[in-house]
C-alpha cells in the first residue's frame, strides 16, 4: 500500500491466492475461538492460550492486507464473557490494553486503522483509554480497518440502538413512522461499518455467539477446525477461497433446470 510498509511475508513463502477482486470479501468478522482448549491440551492454564492467540490476530490482519480485504472485525471480549472466572476476566482486560500498546507501532506501519465497538459501562477505564488512543493514532490509515469488539454483544448493540432511537423519538428528533433499516444502522456502534461478507470462526464450533448480528444478516459462514492460536494468514485465505465459491443470492433465485 502506498505510504505504508507491507507486512513481512509468511515464513513458509505462501502468498495470497489469486482470487478475483469481485470475489474477495469486503468485511470479514472473526470469532477467535479455541484459546483455552489449545492451552489445556498442552497442560497450560487458559490464559496462556490467550497469549498465544495474539500472534494469530496479527497474522490475520497481515493476510487481510495482502488479500485486499478492507475490513476485519475481531471478537475480543463479549458481553457474556463476564461470566468467566475473575482471574480470566482480569487477565483479558489487562491483556487487551497491553496488546493495543504492543502492536500499535506495527499496525501503524502497516496502515491499519483501529476502531472499537462495544459498551462503555463495566469496561475498565484503562482498556477504554488504550482503545481510544489506538483509534486516534491510526485514524488516518486506510490499508485495513480492524474493529476490536470489546465488551460487545450483538443483542446489546441492537438494544442500545433501540433505546437511543426511542429517546430521540421522545425528544422529537426522530419520527417513529419513518424508521427504516437505514435508520437503525445509523444508531449502531460503528454506523459506517459495512455488512459482514465472510463470518469466520475457528475451533470447529458452529455458532455465531451473538457477534455482529445485524451486520451478518447475509454473511457467508465458514467454520474451521483449527484452534485460534494455530491460525495464520493461510487460514484466512482458505476461508476466502471457500467464500469465493459460494453463490450469494440475497433472497433472490433463478431456475437452474437440470438437462
C-alpha atoms as an extended CHARMM CRD file, in Angstrom:
* protein
*
       259  EXT
         1         1  UNK       CA              0.0000000000        0.0000000000        0.0000000000  PROA      1               0.0000000000
         2         2  UNK       CA              1.3980000000        3.4800000000       -0.8830000000  PROA      2               0.0000000000
         3         3  UNK       CA              2.8680000000        5.1800000000        2.1850000000  PROA      3               0.0000000000
         4         4  UNK       CA              2.6770000000        2.0510000000        4.3450000000  PROA      4               0.0000000000
         5         5  UNK       CA              5.0230000000       -0.8670000000        4.8890000000  PROA      5               0.0000000000
         6         6  UNK       CA              3.8970000000       -4.2470000000        3.6200000000  PROA      6               0.0000000000
         7         7  UNK       CA              3.5870000000       -6.9870000000        6.2360000000  PROA      7               0.0000000000
         8         8  UNK       CA              6.5360000000       -9.3830000000        6.1860000000  PROA      8               0.0000000000
         9         9  UNK       CA              5.9000000000      -12.4700000000        4.0500000000  PROA      9               0.0000000000
        10        10  UNK       CA              4.7000000000      -15.6770000000        5.6560000000  PROA      10              0.0000000000
        11        11  UNK       CA              7.6800000000      -17.8040000000        6.7920000000  PROA      11              0.0000000000
        12        12  UNK       CA              6.5360000000      -20.6600000000        4.5580000000  PROA      12              0.0000000000
        13        13  UNK       CA              6.7150000000      -18.4360000000        1.4900000000  PROA      13              0.0000000000
        14        14  UNK       CA              2.9590000000      -18.8240000000        0.9440000000  PROA      14              0.0000000000
        15        15  UNK       CA              1.2650000000      -15.9570000000       -0.8530000000  PROA      15              0.0000000000
        16        16  UNK       CA             -2.3530000000      -14.8950000000       -1.1240000000  PROA      16              0.0000000000
        17        17  UNK       CA             -4.3550000000      -16.9990000000       -3.6160000000  PROA      17              0.0000000000
        18        18  UNK       CA             -5.3410000000      -15.3370000000       -6.9120000000  PROA      18              0.0000000000
        19        19  UNK       CA             -8.9950000000      -14.7500000000       -6.0630000000  PROA      19              0.0000000000
        20        20  UNK       CA            -10.6250000000      -12.2530000000       -8.4770000000  PROA      20              0.0000000000
        21        21  UNK       CA            -11.2630000000       -8.9350000000       -6.7100000000  PROA      21              0.0000000000
        22        22  UNK       CA            -15.0410000000       -9.2110000000       -7.1070000000  PROA      22              0.0000000000
        23        23  UNK       CA            -14.9640000000      -12.4140000000       -5.0210000000  PROA      23              0.0000000000
        24        24  UNK       CA            -12.8300000000      -11.0220000000       -2.2000000000  PROA      24              0.0000000000
        25        25  UNK       CA            -14.9750000000      -10.2100000000        0.8710000000  PROA      25              0.0000000000
        26        26  UNK       CA            -15.1220000000       -6.5840000000        1.8630000000  PROA      26              0.0000000000
        27        27  UNK       CA            -15.7150000000       -7.3030000000        5.5540000000  PROA      27              0.0000000000
        28        28  UNK       CA            -14.5570000000      -10.3740000000        7.4860000000  PROA      28              0.0000000000
        29        29  UNK       CA            -15.8430000000      -10.9970000000       11.0160000000  PROA      29              0.0000000000
        30        30  UNK       CA            -13.6240000000      -13.2710000000       13.1090000000  PROA      30              0.0000000000
        31        31  UNK       CA            -14.5680000000      -15.2320000000       16.2390000000  PROA      31              0.0000000000
        32        32  UNK       CA            -11.2170000000      -16.0570000000       17.8210000000  PROA      32              0.0000000000
        33        33  UNK       CA            -12.2340000000      -19.3070000000       19.4820000000  PROA      33              0.0000000000
        34        34  UNK       CA            -10.1930000000      -22.1250000000       20.9890000000  PROA      34              0.0000000000
        35        35  UNK       CA             -7.5510000000      -20.3630000000       23.0830000000  PROA      35              0.0000000000
        36        36  UNK       CA             -8.4960000000      -22.1610000000       26.2900000000  PROA      36              0.0000000000
        37        37  UNK       CA             -8.6460000000      -25.5890000000       24.6880000000  PROA      37              0.0000000000
        38        38  UNK       CA             -5.2960000000      -25.0050000000       22.9490000000  PROA      38              0.0000000000
        39        39  UNK       CA             -3.6970000000      -24.2580000000       26.3230000000  PROA      39              0.0000000000
        40        40  UNK       CA             -5.3970000000      -27.0930000000       28.2180000000  PROA      40              0.0000000000
        41        41  UNK       CA             -4.3000000000      -29.6190000000       25.5850000000  PROA      41              0.0000000000
        42        42  UNK       CA             -0.7330000000      -28.6030000000       26.4290000000  PROA      42              0.0000000000
        43        43  UNK       CA             -1.2090000000      -28.7500000000       30.1940000000  PROA      43              0.0000000000
        44        44  UNK       CA             -1.2840000000      -24.9650000000       30.4550000000  PROA      44              0.0000000000
        45        45  UNK       CA             -3.7940000000      -22.5760000000       32.0580000000  PROA      45              0.0000000000
        46        46  UNK       CA             -6.3370000000      -20.9350000000       29.7540000000  PROA      46              0.0000000000
        47        47  UNK       CA             -4.6310000000      -17.5590000000       29.8640000000  PROA      47              0.0000000000
        48        48  UNK       CA             -1.5830000000      -18.9940000000       28.1010000000  PROA      48              0.0000000000
        49        49  UNK       CA             -3.8430000000      -19.7200000000       25.1440000000  PROA      49              0.0000000000
        50        50  UNK       CA             -4.9750000000      -16.0980000000       25.0370000000  PROA      50              0.0000000000
        51        51  UNK       CA             -1.3230000000      -15.0250000000       24.9720000000  PROA      51              0.0000000000
        52        52  UNK       CA             -0.5940000000      -17.3720000000       22.0890000000  PROA      52              0.0000000000
        53        53  UNK       CA             -3.6350000000      -16.0680000000       20.1920000000  PROA      53              0.0000000000
        54        54  UNK       CA             -2.1730000000      -12.5730000000       19.8580000000  PROA      54              0.0000000000
        55        55  UNK       CA              0.1300000000      -13.6540000000       17.0260000000  PROA      55              0.0000000000
        56        56  UNK       CA             -2.8280000000      -15.2230000000       15.1950000000  PROA      56              0.0000000000
        57        57  UNK       CA             -4.6870000000      -11.8950000000       15.1780000000  PROA      57              0.0000000000
        58        58  UNK       CA             -1.6350000000      -10.1070000000       13.7600000000  PROA      58              0.0000000000
        59        59  UNK       CA             -1.3210000000      -12.8270000000       11.1110000000  PROA      59              0.0000000000
        60        60  UNK       CA             -4.9640000000      -12.4360000000       10.0590000000  PROA      60              0.0000000000
        61        61  UNK       CA             -4.5050000000       -8.6800000000        9.7500000000  PROA      61              0.0000000000
        62        62  UNK       CA             -1.4220000000       -9.2600000000        7.5940000000  PROA      62              0.0000000000
        63        63  UNK       CA             -3.3390000000      -11.7380000000        5.4480000000  PROA      63              0.0000000000
        64        64  UNK       CA             -6.2120000000       -9.3040000000        5.0150000000  PROA      64              0.0000000000
        65        65  UNK       CA             -3.8380000000       -6.5950000000        3.8060000000  PROA      65              0.0000000000
        66        66  UNK       CA             -2.1970000000       -8.9630000000        1.3330000000  PROA      66              0.0000000000
        67        67  UNK       CA             -5.6000000000      -10.1600000000        0.1050000000  PROA      67              0.0000000000
        68        68  UNK       CA             -7.0560000000       -6.6590000000       -0.2310000000  PROA      68              0.0000000000
        69        69  UNK       CA             -9.7470000000       -7.1100000000        2.4440000000  PROA      69              0.0000000000
        70        70  UNK       CA            -10.5910000000       -3.6130000000        3.7440000000  PROA      70              0.0000000000
        71        71  UNK       CA            -12.4620000000       -4.5050000000        6.9700000000  PROA      71              0.0000000000
        72        72  UNK       CA            -11.7780000000       -7.0720000000        9.7000000000  PROA      72              0.0000000000
        73        73  UNK       CA            -13.7550000000       -7.2480000000       12.9500000000  PROA      73              0.0000000000
        74        74  UNK       CA            -12.3870000000       -9.3340000000       15.8300000000  PROA      74              0.0000000000
        75        75  UNK       CA            -14.4710000000      -10.6190000000       18.7550000000  PROA      75              0.0000000000
        76        76  UNK       CA            -12.0590000000       -9.8620000000       21.6040000000  PROA      76              0.0000000000
        77        77  UNK       CA            -14.3930000000       -9.8620000000       24.6370000000  PROA      77              0.0000000000
        78        78  UNK       CA            -18.1500000000      -10.3680000000       24.6410000000  PROA      78              0.0000000000
        79        79  UNK       CA            -20.8060000000       -9.0460000000       26.9910000000  PROA      79              0.0000000000
        80        80  UNK       CA            -21.2180000000      -12.6870000000       28.0920000000  PROA      80              0.0000000000
        81        81  UNK       CA            -17.5220000000      -13.1850000000       28.8980000000  PROA      81              0.0000000000
        82        82  UNK       CA            -18.0260000000      -11.5070000000       32.2740000000  PROA      82              0.0000000000
        83        83  UNK       CA            -19.3800000000      -14.9090000000       33.3940000000  PROA      83              0.0000000000
        84        84  UNK       CA            -15.8590000000      -16.3520000000       33.2700000000  PROA      84              0.0000000000
        85        85  UNK       CA            -13.6000000000      -16.6300000000       36.3120000000  PROA      85              0.0000000000
        86        86  UNK       CA            -12.3710000000      -13.4150000000       37.9060000000  PROA      86              0.0000000000
        87        87  UNK       CA             -8.8020000000      -14.4420000000       37.0820000000  PROA      87              0.0000000000
        88        88  UNK       CA             -9.5800000000      -14.8630000000       33.3680000000  PROA      88              0.0000000000
        89        89  UNK       CA            -11.6340000000      -11.6600000000       33.1400000000  PROA      89              0.0000000000
        90        90  UNK       CA             -8.8640000000       -9.7040000000       34.8740000000  PROA      90              0.0000000000
        91        91  UNK       CA             -6.2650000000      -11.1930000000       32.5460000000  PROA      91              0.0000000000
        92        92  UNK       CA             -8.3130000000      -10.4140000000       29.4230000000  PROA      92              0.0000000000
        93        93  UNK       CA             -8.9260000000       -6.8180000000       30.4770000000  PROA      93              0.0000000000
        94        94  UNK       CA             -5.2290000000       -6.1690000000       31.0790000000  PROA      94              0.0000000000
        95        95  UNK       CA             -4.2340000000       -8.1760000000       28.0310000000  PROA      95              0.0000000000
        96        96  UNK       CA             -6.4970000000       -6.2650000000       25.6470000000  PROA      96              0.0000000000
        97        97  UNK       CA             -4.9430000000       -2.9870000000       26.7380000000  PROA      97              0.0000000000
        98        98  UNK       CA             -1.4300000000       -4.4410000000       26.5180000000  PROA      98              0.0000000000
        99        99  UNK       CA             -1.9730000000       -5.8380000000       23.0160000000  PROA      99              0.0000000000
       100       100  UNK       CA             -3.0380000000       -2.4270000000       21.7710000000  PROA      100             0.0000000000
       101       101  UNK       CA              0.1400000000       -0.9470000000       23.2480000000  PROA      101             0.0000000000
       102       102  UNK       CA              2.4810000000       -3.6930000000       21.9970000000  PROA      102             0.0000000000
       103       103  UNK       CA              1.1070000000       -3.8810000000       18.4630000000  PROA      103             0.0000000000
       104       104  UNK       CA              0.2180000000       -0.2600000000       17.8310000000  PROA      104             0.0000000000
       105       105  UNK       CA              3.5400000000        0.6130000000       16.1950000000  PROA      105             0.0000000000
       106       106  UNK       CA              3.3130000000       -2.3890000000       13.8540000000  PROA      106             0.0000000000
       107       107  UNK       CA             -0.2870000000       -1.6260000000       12.9190000000  PROA      107             0.0000000000
       108       108  UNK       CA              0.6160000000        1.9910000000       12.3060000000  PROA      108             0.0000000000
       109       109  UNK       CA              3.4610000000        0.9620000000        9.9760000000  PROA      109             0.0000000000
       110       110  UNK       CA              1.1330000000       -1.3410000000        8.0500000000  PROA      110             0.0000000000
       111       111  UNK       CA             -1.5590000000        1.3200000000        7.6820000000  PROA      111             0.0000000000
       112       112  UNK       CA             -4.0820000000       -0.4200000000        9.9510000000  PROA      112             0.0000000000
       113       113  UNK       CA             -6.9150000000        1.7480000000       11.2340000000  PROA      113             0.0000000000
       114       114  UNK       CA             -8.0900000000        0.6350000000       14.6890000000  PROA      114             0.0000000000
       115       115  UNK       CA            -11.7200000000        1.0460000000       15.7280000000  PROA      115             0.0000000000
       116       116  UNK       CA            -13.5330000000       -0.0790000000       18.8670000000  PROA      116             0.0000000000
       117       117  UNK       CA            -17.0990000000       -1.3560000000       19.1540000000  PROA      117             0.0000000000
       118       118  UNK       CA            -18.6890000000       -2.2220000000       22.4860000000  PROA      118             0.0000000000
       119       119  UNK       CA            -20.3380000000       -0.9400000000       25.6270000000  PROA      119             0.0000000000
       120       120  UNK       CA            -18.5550000000        1.5100000000       27.9210000000  PROA      120             0.0000000000
       121       121  UNK       CA            -20.3190000000        0.6190000000       31.1910000000  PROA      121             0.0000000000
       122       122  UNK       CA            -18.3670000000       -2.0010000000       33.1660000000  PROA      122             0.0000000000
       123       123  UNK       CA            -15.3810000000       -1.9080000000       30.7900000000  PROA      123             0.0000000000
       124       124  UNK       CA            -12.1940000000       -0.8820000000       32.5690000000  PROA      124             0.0000000000
       125       125  UNK       CA            -11.1230000000        2.7190000000       32.0500000000  PROA      125             0.0000000000
       126       126  UNK       CA             -7.5530000000        1.5920000000       31.2730000000  PROA      126             0.0000000000
       127       127  UNK       CA             -8.8620000000       -0.5370000000       28.3920000000  PROA      127             0.0000000000
       128       128  UNK       CA            -11.0540000000        2.2750000000       27.0660000000  PROA      128             0.0000000000
       129       129  UNK       CA             -8.1170000000        4.7010000000       27.2050000000  PROA      129             0.0000000000
       130       130  UNK       CA             -5.8780000000        2.3210000000       25.2670000000  PROA      130             0.0000000000
       131       131  UNK       CA             -8.5090000000        1.6130000000       22.6300000000  PROA      131             0.0000000000
       132       132  UNK       CA             -9.2910000000        5.2970000000       22.1780000000  PROA      132             0.0000000000
       133       133  UNK       CA             -5.5830000000        6.1010000000       21.9110000000  PROA      133             0.0000000000
       134       134  UNK       CA             -5.2420000000        3.4620000000       19.1930000000  PROA      134             0.0000000000
       135       135  UNK       CA             -8.2420000000        4.9700000000       17.3750000000  PROA      135             0.0000000000
       136       136  UNK       CA             -6.7230000000        8.4540000000       17.4630000000  PROA      136             0.0000000000
       137       137  UNK       CA             -3.2440000000        7.3330000000       16.4590000000  PROA      137             0.0000000000
       138       138  UNK       CA             -4.3980000000        5.3000000000       13.4470000000  PROA      138             0.0000000000
       139       139  UNK       CA             -7.3000000000        7.4810000000       12.3020000000  PROA      139             0.0000000000
       140       140  UNK       CA             -5.6010000000        8.4170000000        9.0290000000  PROA      140             0.0000000000
       141       141  UNK       CA             -4.7230000000        4.8690000000        7.9780000000  PROA      141             0.0000000000
       142       142  UNK       CA             -6.5890000000        3.0760000000        5.1980000000  PROA      142             0.0000000000
       143       143  UNK       CA             -4.8560000000       -0.2350000000        4.4000000000  PROA      143             0.0000000000
       144       144  UNK       CA             -7.4120000000       -2.1380000000        6.5080000000  PROA      144             0.0000000000
       145       145  UNK       CA             -9.8210000000       -1.2100000000        9.3030000000  PROA      145             0.0000000000
       146       146  UNK       CA             -9.5390000000       -3.5200000000       12.3080000000  PROA      146             0.0000000000
       147       147  UNK       CA            -12.5530000000       -3.2060000000       14.6180000000  PROA      147             0.0000000000
       148       148  UNK       CA            -11.8170000000       -4.5930000000       18.0630000000  PROA      148             0.0000000000
       149       149  UNK       CA            -15.1170000000       -5.7040000000       19.5930000000  PROA      149             0.0000000000
       150       150  UNK       CA            -14.5490000000       -5.4230000000       23.3440000000  PROA      150             0.0000000000
       151       151  UNK       CA            -17.4400000000       -5.7420000000       25.8200000000  PROA      151             0.0000000000
       152       152  UNK       CA            -19.5300000000       -6.2390000000       22.7150000000  PROA      152             0.0000000000
       153       153  UNK       CA            -22.7100000000       -8.2200000000       22.0770000000  PROA      153             0.0000000000
       154       154  UNK       CA            -24.9350000000       -8.1770000000       19.0100000000  PROA      154             0.0000000000
       155       155  UNK       CA            -28.1560000000       -8.0950000000       21.0200000000  PROA      155             0.0000000000
       156       156  UNK       CA            -26.7370000000       -5.4100000000       23.3080000000  PROA      156             0.0000000000
       157       157  UNK       CA            -25.8250000000       -3.2860000000       20.2860000000  PROA      157             0.0000000000
       158       158  UNK       CA            -29.3370000000       -3.5680000000       18.8390000000  PROA      158             0.0000000000
       159       159  UNK       CA            -30.9440000000       -2.9060000000       22.2370000000  PROA      159             0.0000000000
       160       160  UNK       CA            -28.7720000000        0.1850000000       22.7360000000  PROA      160             0.0000000000
       161       161  UNK       CA            -29.6900000000        1.4110000000       19.2550000000  PROA      161             0.0000000000
       162       162  UNK       CA            -33.3960000000        0.9220000000       20.0080000000  PROA      162             0.0000000000
       163       163  UNK       CA            -33.0570000000        2.8310000000       23.2900000000  PROA      163             0.0000000000
       164       164  UNK       CA            -31.2820000000        5.7130000000       21.5510000000  PROA      164             0.0000000000
       165       165  UNK       CA            -33.9460000000        5.8500000000       18.8360000000  PROA      165             0.0000000000
       166       166  UNK       CA            -36.6890000000        5.8330000000       21.4670000000  PROA      166             0.0000000000
       167       167  UNK       CA            -35.0150000000        8.7190000000       23.2970000000  PROA      167             0.0000000000
       168       168  UNK       CA            -34.7120000000       10.7290000000       20.0820000000  PROA      168             0.0000000000
       169       169  UNK       CA            -38.3200000000        9.9670000000       19.1590000000  PROA      169             0.0000000000
       170       170  UNK       CA            -39.4950000000       11.1320000000       22.5690000000  PROA      170             0.0000000000
       171       171  UNK       CA            -37.4640000000       14.3360000000       22.1850000000  PROA      171             0.0000000000
       172       172  UNK       CA            -38.9950000000       14.9590000000       18.7630000000  PROA      172             0.0000000000
       173       173  UNK       CA            -35.7520000000       14.4010000000       16.8690000000  PROA      173             0.0000000000
       174       174  UNK       CA            -36.9500000000       11.2040000000       15.1900000000  PROA      174             0.0000000000
       175       175  UNK       CA            -40.2930000000       10.3060000000       13.6240000000  PROA      175             0.0000000000
       176       176  UNK       CA            -41.0800000000        6.6680000000       14.6160000000  PROA      176             0.0000000000
       177       177  UNK       CA            -43.1580000000        6.2820000000       11.4370000000  PROA      177             0.0000000000
       178       178  UNK       CA            -40.0790000000        6.9160000000        9.3300000000  PROA      178             0.0000000000
       179       179  UNK       CA            -37.7280000000        4.4070000000       10.9620000000  PROA      179             0.0000000000
       180       180  UNK       CA            -36.1240000000        2.1710000000        8.3470000000  PROA      180             0.0000000000
       181       181  UNK       CA            -33.2500000000       -0.2940000000        8.3130000000  PROA      181             0.0000000000
       182       182  UNK       CA            -31.0020000000        2.6140000000        7.3160000000  PROA      182             0.0000000000
       183       183  UNK       CA            -32.1890000000        4.4900000000       10.4140000000  PROA      183             0.0000000000
       184       184  UNK       CA            -31.2380000000        1.5970000000       12.6790000000  PROA      184             0.0000000000
       185       185  UNK       CA            -27.8340000000        1.3860000000       11.0030000000  PROA      185             0.0000000000
       186       186  UNK       CA            -27.1070000000        4.9850000000       11.9710000000  PROA      186             0.0000000000
       187       187  UNK       CA            -27.5970000000        4.1250000000       15.6530000000  PROA      187             0.0000000000
       188       188  UNK       CA            -25.2340000000        1.1350000000       15.7560000000  PROA      188             0.0000000000
       189       189  UNK       CA            -21.8140000000        1.2690000000       17.4360000000  PROA      189             0.0000000000
       190       190  UNK       CA            -19.9870000000        1.7550000000       14.1230000000  PROA      190             0.0000000000
       191       191  UNK       CA            -22.5800000000        3.1140000000       11.6420000000  PROA      191             0.0000000000
       192       192  UNK       CA            -20.1470000000        3.1480000000        8.7230000000  PROA      192             0.0000000000
       193       193  UNK       CA            -19.1000000000       -0.4800000000        9.1700000000  PROA      193             0.0000000000
       194       194  UNK       CA            -20.2690000000       -2.3960000000        6.0770000000  PROA      194             0.0000000000
       195       195  UNK       CA            -22.2440000000       -5.6210000000        6.2800000000  PROA      195             0.0000000000
       196       196  UNK       CA            -20.2290000000       -8.7380000000        7.0150000000  PROA      196             0.0000000000
       197       197  UNK       CA            -19.4860000000      -10.8060000000        3.9060000000  PROA      197             0.0000000000
       198       198  UNK       CA            -17.4730000000      -13.6130000000        5.4930000000  PROA      198             0.0000000000
       199       199  UNK       CA            -18.0850000000      -14.7720000000        9.0710000000  PROA      199             0.0000000000
       200       200  UNK       CA            -15.1290000000      -16.8880000000       10.1710000000  PROA      200             0.0000000000
       201       201  UNK       CA            -14.9440000000      -18.9290000000       13.3620000000  PROA      201             0.0000000000
       202       202  UNK       CA            -12.0480000000      -21.0830000000       14.4710000000  PROA      202             0.0000000000
       203       203  UNK       CA            -12.0140000000      -24.1640000000       16.7730000000  PROA      203             0.0000000000
       204       204  UNK       CA            -14.6550000000      -26.2330000000       14.9640000000  PROA      204             0.0000000000
       205       205  UNK       CA            -17.5930000000      -24.7670000000       16.9050000000  PROA      205             0.0000000000
       206       206  UNK       CA            -20.5200000000      -23.8830000000       14.6530000000  PROA      206             0.0000000000
       207       207  UNK       CA            -22.3860000000      -20.9150000000       16.1010000000  PROA      207             0.0000000000
       208       208  UNK       CA            -22.2530000000      -17.1350000000       15.8400000000  PROA      208             0.0000000000
       209       209  UNK       CA            -22.3090000000      -16.4180000000       19.5950000000  PROA      209             0.0000000000
       210       210  UNK       CA            -24.1170000000      -13.0740000000       19.4710000000  PROA      210             0.0000000000
       211       211  UNK       CA            -21.4810000000      -11.4480000000       17.2360000000  PROA      211             0.0000000000
       212       212  UNK       CA            -22.4340000000       -8.7090000000       14.7630000000  PROA      212             0.0000000000
       213       213  UNK       CA            -25.9970000000       -9.9910000000       14.4390000000  PROA      213             0.0000000000
       214       214  UNK       CA            -27.3030000000       -7.0250000000       12.4400000000  PROA      214             0.0000000000
       215       215  UNK       CA            -24.2880000000       -6.7970000000       10.1620000000  PROA      215             0.0000000000
       216       216  UNK       CA            -24.1680000000      -10.5630000000        9.4840000000  PROA      216             0.0000000000
       217       217  UNK       CA            -27.7110000000      -10.9160000000        8.1330000000  PROA      217             0.0000000000
       218       218  UNK       CA            -26.3920000000      -12.2360000000        4.8020000000  PROA      218             0.0000000000
       219       219  UNK       CA            -22.8820000000      -13.2690000000        5.7750000000  PROA      219             0.0000000000
       220       220  UNK       CA            -21.3890000000      -16.4860000000        4.4770000000  PROA      220             0.0000000000
       221       221  UNK       CA            -20.4680000000      -18.6400000000        7.4880000000  PROA      221             0.0000000000
       222       222  UNK       CA            -17.2020000000      -20.5760000000        7.4320000000  PROA      222             0.0000000000
       223       223  UNK       CA            -16.2590000000      -22.7370000000       10.4300000000  PROA      223             0.0000000000
       224       224  UNK       CA            -12.7020000000      -24.0460000000       10.5360000000  PROA      224             0.0000000000
       225       225  UNK       CA            -11.4920000000      -26.9320000000       12.6740000000  PROA      225             0.0000000000
       226       226  UNK       CA             -8.3510000000      -25.2050000000       13.9390000000  PROA      226             0.0000000000
       227       227  UNK       CA             -7.8180000000      -23.6730000000       17.3790000000  PROA      227             0.0000000000
       228       228  UNK       CA             -7.2220000000      -19.9360000000       17.3010000000  PROA      228             0.0000000000
       229       229  UNK       CA             -3.5230000000      -19.9110000000       18.3500000000  PROA      229             0.0000000000
       230       230  UNK       CA             -2.7910000000      -22.2060000000       15.3810000000  PROA      230             0.0000000000
       231       231  UNK       CA             -4.4470000000      -19.8030000000       12.9090000000  PROA      231             0.0000000000
       232       232  UNK       CA             -2.3320000000      -17.7980000000       10.4970000000  PROA      232             0.0000000000
       233       233  UNK       CA             -2.9540000000      -15.8530000000        7.2940000000  PROA      233             0.0000000000
       234       234  UNK       CA             -3.2460000000      -19.0920000000        5.3040000000  PROA      234             0.0000000000
       235       235  UNK       CA             -6.2970000000      -19.9930000000        7.4070000000  PROA      235             0.0000000000
       236       236  UNK       CA             -7.9310000000      -16.7350000000        6.3690000000  PROA      236             0.0000000000
       237       237  UNK       CA             -7.0390000000      -17.2910000000        2.7300000000  PROA      237             0.0000000000
       238       238  UNK       CA             -8.5640000000      -20.7880000000        2.7780000000  PROA      238             0.0000000000
       239       239  UNK       CA            -11.7780000000      -19.2970000000        4.1630000000  PROA      239             0.0000000000
       240       240  UNK       CA            -11.7750000000      -16.6550000000        1.4340000000  PROA      240             0.0000000000
       241       241  UNK       CA            -11.4580000000      -19.3570000000       -1.2070000000  PROA      241             0.0000000000
       242       242  UNK       CA            -14.4670000000      -21.1400000000        0.2960000000  PROA      242             0.0000000000
       243       243  UNK       CA            -16.3500000000      -17.8390000000        0.3280000000  PROA      243             0.0000000000
       244       244  UNK       CA            -15.4540000000      -17.1370000000       -3.3030000000  PROA      244             0.0000000000
       245       245  UNK       CA            -17.1240000000      -20.3900000000       -4.3780000000  PROA      245             0.0000000000
       246       246  UNK       CA            -20.4090000000      -19.5730000000       -2.6330000000  PROA      246             0.0000000000
       247       247  UNK       CA            -23.4640000000      -18.4190000000       -4.6190000000  PROA      247             0.0000000000
       248       248  UNK       CA            -24.7300000000      -15.3120000000       -2.8120000000  PROA      248             0.0000000000
       249       249  UNK       CA            -28.3580000000      -14.6470000000       -3.7990000000  PROA      249             0.0000000000
       250       250  UNK       CA            -29.6130000000      -12.3370000000       -1.0270000000  PROA      250             0.0000000000
       251       251  UNK       CA            -33.0740000000      -13.8840000000       -1.1530000000  PROA      251             0.0000000000
       252       252  UNK       CA            -33.2760000000      -13.9680000000       -4.9500000000  PROA      252             0.0000000000
       253       253  UNK       CA            -33.1200000000      -17.0920000000       -7.0990000000  PROA      253             0.0000000000
       254       254  UNK       CA            -33.3210000000      -18.2120000000      -10.7110000000  PROA      254             0.0000000000
       255       255  UNK       CA            -34.2630000000      -21.5640000000      -12.2330000000  PROA      255             0.0000000000
       256       256  UNK       CA            -31.3780000000      -23.8490000000      -12.9880000000  PROA      256             0.0000000000
       257       257  UNK       CA            -33.1830000000      -26.7520000000      -14.5280000000  PROA      257             0.0000000000
       258       258  UNK       CA            -31.1120000000      -29.9050000000      -14.8980000000  PROA      258             0.0000000000
       259       259  UNK       CA            -30.7570000000      -31.0010000000      -18.5100000000  PROA      259             0.0000000000
